[in-house]
mmCIF file of C-alpha atoms in Angstrom:
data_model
loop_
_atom_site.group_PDB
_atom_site.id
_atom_site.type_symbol
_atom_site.label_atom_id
_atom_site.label_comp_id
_atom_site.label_asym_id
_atom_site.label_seq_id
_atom_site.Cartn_x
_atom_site.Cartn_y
_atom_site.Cartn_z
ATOM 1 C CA UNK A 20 -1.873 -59.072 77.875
ATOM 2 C CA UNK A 21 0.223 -60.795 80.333
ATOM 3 C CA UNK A 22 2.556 -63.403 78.884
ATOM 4 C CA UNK A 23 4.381 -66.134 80.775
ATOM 5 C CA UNK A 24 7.854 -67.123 78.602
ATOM 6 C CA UNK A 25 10.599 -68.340 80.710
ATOM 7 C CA UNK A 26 13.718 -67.882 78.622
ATOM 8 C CA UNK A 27 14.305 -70.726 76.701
ATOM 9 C CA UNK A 28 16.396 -71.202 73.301
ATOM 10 C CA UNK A 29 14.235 -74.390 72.498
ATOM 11 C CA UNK A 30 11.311 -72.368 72.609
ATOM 12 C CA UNK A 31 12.293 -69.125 71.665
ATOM 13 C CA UNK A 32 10.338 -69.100 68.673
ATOM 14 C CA UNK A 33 7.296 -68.603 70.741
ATOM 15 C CA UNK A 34 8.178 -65.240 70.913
ATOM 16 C CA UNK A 35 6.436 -64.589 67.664
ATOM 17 C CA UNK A 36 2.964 -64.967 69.437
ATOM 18 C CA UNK A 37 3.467 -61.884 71.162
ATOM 19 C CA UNK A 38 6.355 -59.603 69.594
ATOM 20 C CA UNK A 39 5.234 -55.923 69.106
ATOM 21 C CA UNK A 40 2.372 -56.490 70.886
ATOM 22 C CA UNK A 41 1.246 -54.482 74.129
ATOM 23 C CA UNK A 42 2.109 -57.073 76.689
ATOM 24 C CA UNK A 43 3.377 -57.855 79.967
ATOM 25 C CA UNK A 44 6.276 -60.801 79.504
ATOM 26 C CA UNK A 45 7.608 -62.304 82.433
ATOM 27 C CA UNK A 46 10.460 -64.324 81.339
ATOM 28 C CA UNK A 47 12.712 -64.742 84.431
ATOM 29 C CA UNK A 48 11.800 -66.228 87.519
ATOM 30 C CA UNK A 49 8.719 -64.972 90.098
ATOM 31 C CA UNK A 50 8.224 -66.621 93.217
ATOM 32 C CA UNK A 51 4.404 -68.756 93.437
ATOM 33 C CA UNK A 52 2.694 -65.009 95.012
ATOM 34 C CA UNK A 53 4.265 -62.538 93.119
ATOM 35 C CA UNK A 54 3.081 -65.135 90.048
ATOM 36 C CA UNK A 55 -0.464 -65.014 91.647
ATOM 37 C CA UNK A 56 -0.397 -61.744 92.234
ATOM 38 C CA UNK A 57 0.136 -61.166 88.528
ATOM 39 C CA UNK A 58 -2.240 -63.567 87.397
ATOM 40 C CA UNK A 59 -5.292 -62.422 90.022
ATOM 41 C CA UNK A 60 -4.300 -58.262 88.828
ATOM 42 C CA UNK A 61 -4.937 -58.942 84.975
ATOM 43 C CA UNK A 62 -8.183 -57.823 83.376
ATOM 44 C CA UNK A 63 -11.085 -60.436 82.620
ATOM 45 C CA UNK A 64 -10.590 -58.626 78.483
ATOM 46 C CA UNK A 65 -6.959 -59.067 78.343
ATOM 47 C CA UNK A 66 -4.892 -62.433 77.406
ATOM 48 C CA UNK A 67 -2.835 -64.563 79.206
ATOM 49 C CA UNK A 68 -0.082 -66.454 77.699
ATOM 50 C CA UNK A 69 1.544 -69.103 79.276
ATOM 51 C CA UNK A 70 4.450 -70.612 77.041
ATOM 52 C CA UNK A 71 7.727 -73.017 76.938
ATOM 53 C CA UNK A 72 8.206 -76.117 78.329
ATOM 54 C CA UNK A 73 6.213 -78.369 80.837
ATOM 55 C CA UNK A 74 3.767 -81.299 81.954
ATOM 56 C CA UNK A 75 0.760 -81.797 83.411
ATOM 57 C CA UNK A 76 1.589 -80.321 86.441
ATOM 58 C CA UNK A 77 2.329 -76.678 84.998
ATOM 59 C CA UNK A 78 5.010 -74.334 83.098
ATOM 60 C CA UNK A 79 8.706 -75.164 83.638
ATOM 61 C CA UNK A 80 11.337 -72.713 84.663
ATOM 62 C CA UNK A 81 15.131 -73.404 84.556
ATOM 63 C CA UNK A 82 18.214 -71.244 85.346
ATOM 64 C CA UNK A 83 20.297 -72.556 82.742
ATOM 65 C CA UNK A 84 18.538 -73.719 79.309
ATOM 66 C CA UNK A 85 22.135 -75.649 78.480
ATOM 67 C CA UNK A 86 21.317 -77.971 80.501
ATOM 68 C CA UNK A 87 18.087 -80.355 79.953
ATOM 69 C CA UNK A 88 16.498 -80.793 83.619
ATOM 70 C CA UNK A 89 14.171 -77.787 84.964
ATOM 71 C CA UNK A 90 14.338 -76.045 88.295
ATOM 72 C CA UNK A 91 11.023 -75.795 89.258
ATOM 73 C CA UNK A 92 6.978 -74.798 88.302
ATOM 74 C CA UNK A 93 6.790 -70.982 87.645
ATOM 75 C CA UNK A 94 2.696 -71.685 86.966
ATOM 76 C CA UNK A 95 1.382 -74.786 88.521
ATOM 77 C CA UNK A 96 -1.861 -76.019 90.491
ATOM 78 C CA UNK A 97 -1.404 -73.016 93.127
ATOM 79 C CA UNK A 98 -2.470 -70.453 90.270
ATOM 80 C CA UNK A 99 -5.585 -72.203 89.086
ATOM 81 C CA UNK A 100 -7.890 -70.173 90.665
ATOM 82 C CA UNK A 101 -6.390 -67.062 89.056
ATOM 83 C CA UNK A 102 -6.229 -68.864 85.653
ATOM 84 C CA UNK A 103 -10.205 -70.614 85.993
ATOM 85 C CA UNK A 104 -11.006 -67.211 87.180
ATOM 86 C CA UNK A 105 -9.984 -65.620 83.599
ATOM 87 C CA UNK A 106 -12.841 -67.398 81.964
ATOM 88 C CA UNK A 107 -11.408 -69.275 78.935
ATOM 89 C CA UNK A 108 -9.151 -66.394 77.233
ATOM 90 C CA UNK A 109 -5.867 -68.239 77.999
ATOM 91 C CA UNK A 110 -3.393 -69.172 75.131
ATOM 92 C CA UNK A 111 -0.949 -71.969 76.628
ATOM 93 C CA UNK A 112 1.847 -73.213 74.480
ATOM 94 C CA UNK A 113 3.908 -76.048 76.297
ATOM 95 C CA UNK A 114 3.921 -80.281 76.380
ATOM 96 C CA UNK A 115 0.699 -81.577 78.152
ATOM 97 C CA UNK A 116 -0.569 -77.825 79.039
ATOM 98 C CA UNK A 117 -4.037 -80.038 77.944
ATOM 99 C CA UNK A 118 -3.747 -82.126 80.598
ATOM 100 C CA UNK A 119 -2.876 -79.600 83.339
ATOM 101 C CA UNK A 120 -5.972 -77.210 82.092
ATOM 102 C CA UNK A 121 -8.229 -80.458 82.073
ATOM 103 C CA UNK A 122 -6.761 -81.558 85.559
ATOM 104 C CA UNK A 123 -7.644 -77.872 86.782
ATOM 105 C CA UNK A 124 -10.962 -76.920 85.236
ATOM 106 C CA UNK A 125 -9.517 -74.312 83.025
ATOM 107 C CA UNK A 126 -10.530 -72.937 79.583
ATOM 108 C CA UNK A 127 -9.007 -71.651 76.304
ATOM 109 C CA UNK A 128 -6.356 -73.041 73.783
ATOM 110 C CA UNK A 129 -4.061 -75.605 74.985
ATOM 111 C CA UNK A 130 -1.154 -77.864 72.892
ATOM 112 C CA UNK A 131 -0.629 -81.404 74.428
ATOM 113 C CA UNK A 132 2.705 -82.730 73.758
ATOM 114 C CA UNK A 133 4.608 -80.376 71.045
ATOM 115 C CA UNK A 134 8.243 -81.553 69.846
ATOM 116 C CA UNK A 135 10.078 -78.529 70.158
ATOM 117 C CA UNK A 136 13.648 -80.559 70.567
ATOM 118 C CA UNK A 137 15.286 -83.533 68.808
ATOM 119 C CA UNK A 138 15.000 -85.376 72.257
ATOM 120 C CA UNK A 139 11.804 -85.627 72.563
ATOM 121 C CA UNK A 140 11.142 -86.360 68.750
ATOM 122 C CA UNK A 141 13.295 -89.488 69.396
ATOM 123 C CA UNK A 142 10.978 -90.112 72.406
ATOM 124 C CA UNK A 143 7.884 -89.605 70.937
ATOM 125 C CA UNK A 144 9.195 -91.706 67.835
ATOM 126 C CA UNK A 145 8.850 -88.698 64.842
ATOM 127 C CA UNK A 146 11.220 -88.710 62.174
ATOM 128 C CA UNK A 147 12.459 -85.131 62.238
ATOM 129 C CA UNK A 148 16.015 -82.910 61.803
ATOM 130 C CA UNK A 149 17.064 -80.347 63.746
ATOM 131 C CA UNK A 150 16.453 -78.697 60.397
ATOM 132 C CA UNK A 151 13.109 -79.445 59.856
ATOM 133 C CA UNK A 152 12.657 -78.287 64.130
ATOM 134 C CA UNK A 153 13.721 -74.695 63.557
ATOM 135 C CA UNK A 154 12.512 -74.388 60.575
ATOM 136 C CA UNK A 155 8.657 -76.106 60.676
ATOM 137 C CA UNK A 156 8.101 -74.535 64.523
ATOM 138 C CA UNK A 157 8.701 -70.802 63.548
ATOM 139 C CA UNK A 158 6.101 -71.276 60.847
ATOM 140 C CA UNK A 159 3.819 -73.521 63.766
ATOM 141 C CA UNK A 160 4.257 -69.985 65.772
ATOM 142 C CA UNK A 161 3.386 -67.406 62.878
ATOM 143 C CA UNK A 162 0.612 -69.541 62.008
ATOM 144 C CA UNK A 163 -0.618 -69.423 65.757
ATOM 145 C CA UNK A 164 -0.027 -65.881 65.891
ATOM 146 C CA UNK A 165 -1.635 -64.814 62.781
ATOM 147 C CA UNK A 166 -4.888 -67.092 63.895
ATOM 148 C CA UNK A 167 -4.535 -65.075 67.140
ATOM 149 C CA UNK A 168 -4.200 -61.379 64.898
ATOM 150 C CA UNK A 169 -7.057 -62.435 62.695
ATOM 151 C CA UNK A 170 -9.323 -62.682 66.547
ATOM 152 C CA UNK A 171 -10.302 -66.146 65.223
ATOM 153 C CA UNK A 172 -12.141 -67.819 68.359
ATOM 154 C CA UNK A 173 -9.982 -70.016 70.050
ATOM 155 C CA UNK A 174 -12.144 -72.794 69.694
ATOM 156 C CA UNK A 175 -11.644 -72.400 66.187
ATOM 157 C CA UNK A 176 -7.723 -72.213 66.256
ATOM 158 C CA UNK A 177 -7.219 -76.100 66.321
ATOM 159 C CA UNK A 178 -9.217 -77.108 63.283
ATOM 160 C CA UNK A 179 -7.568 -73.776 61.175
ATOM 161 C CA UNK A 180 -3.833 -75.157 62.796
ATOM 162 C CA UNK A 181 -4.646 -78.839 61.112
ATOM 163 C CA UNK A 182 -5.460 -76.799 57.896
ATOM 164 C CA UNK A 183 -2.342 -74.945 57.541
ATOM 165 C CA UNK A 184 -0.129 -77.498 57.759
ATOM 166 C CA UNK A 185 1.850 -77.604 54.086
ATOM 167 C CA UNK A 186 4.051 -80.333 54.527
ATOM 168 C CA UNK A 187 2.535 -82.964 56.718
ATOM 169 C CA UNK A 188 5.703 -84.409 57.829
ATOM 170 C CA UNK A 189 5.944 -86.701 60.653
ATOM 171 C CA UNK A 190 6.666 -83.642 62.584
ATOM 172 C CA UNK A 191 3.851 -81.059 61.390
ATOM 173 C CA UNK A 192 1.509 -83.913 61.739
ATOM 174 C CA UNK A 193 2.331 -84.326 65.135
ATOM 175 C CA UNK A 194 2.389 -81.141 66.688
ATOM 176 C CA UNK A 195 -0.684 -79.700 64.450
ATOM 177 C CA UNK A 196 -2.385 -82.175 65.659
ATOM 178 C CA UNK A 197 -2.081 -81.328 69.243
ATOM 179 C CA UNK A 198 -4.350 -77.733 69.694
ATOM 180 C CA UNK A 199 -6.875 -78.757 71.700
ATOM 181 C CA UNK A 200 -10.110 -75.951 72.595
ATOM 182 C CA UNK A 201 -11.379 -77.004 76.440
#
């Protein structure tokens, strides 16, 4: 498996999809080829994970996660091929990664806009505590990751994800609600 995870403390939890498992993580930066290069050398049976923080335009990287603007795309547009190549067994974890994979023809599980930070729960207008963040997003991430040890299909994962959330706070509600299958 080849995982994606730029180092992040606001997503850190993500980690839980893929501790102790055999994997590939890239978590610093790569340049756009030796990305591609990764991407195009992975095996059609193995899964790619793509996770942290983003748009529609691909998977964020930034030098310095104390500070809140990114450096640059470590996965954008240019790796599409790779990634529509891989025929559907992608797992991507950041905001709008649904709108990226719909913008470039991809397939597999993809989260639209998940509030990971207390920033963008003020944008997005859900009532939430830094609290309820740390504690309600590890449990978003085991749940993932035991859906993902159980081999349920992936176009099963966001129906099961709507299911498990226990509290339906303004903040589960939200992000359970935003595992999208394409």
């Amino acid at each position: 498996m080849l995982v994606i995870h730029p180092k992040d403390k606001t997503t850190a939890m993500l980690s839980a999809l893929y501790d102790g498992l055999e994997a590939q993580v890239v978590d610093d930066y790569r340049s756009t080829n030796e990305i591609g290069h990764l991407l195009h050398h992975v095996s059609m049976q193995e899964r790619i994970m793509l996770l942290g923080h983003g748009s529609d335009k691909g998977l964020f990287f930034r030098e310095d996660d104390s500070k809140d603007e990114f450096d640059k795309l470590i996965v954008g547009h240019s790796h599409a091929y790779h990634l529509r190549n891989h025929r559907g067994n992608i797992v991507a974890v950041w905001c709008n990664a649904d709108q990226f994979a719909r913008a470039e023809g991809l397939h597999g599980l993809f989260t639209g806009m998940i509030v990971s930070e207390v920033s963008e729960a003020l944008l997005y207008q859900v009532e939430t505590t830094q609290e309820e963040l740390d504690r309600e997003n590890v449990k978003l991430a085991m749940r993932l990751r035991t859906l993902l040890d159980e081999r349920i299909p992936l176009i099963e994962i966001p129906k099961r994800m709507l299911a498990m959330d226990d509290v339906h706070s303004p903040l589960t509600t939200f992000n359970y609600k935003n595992f999208y299958y394409i």
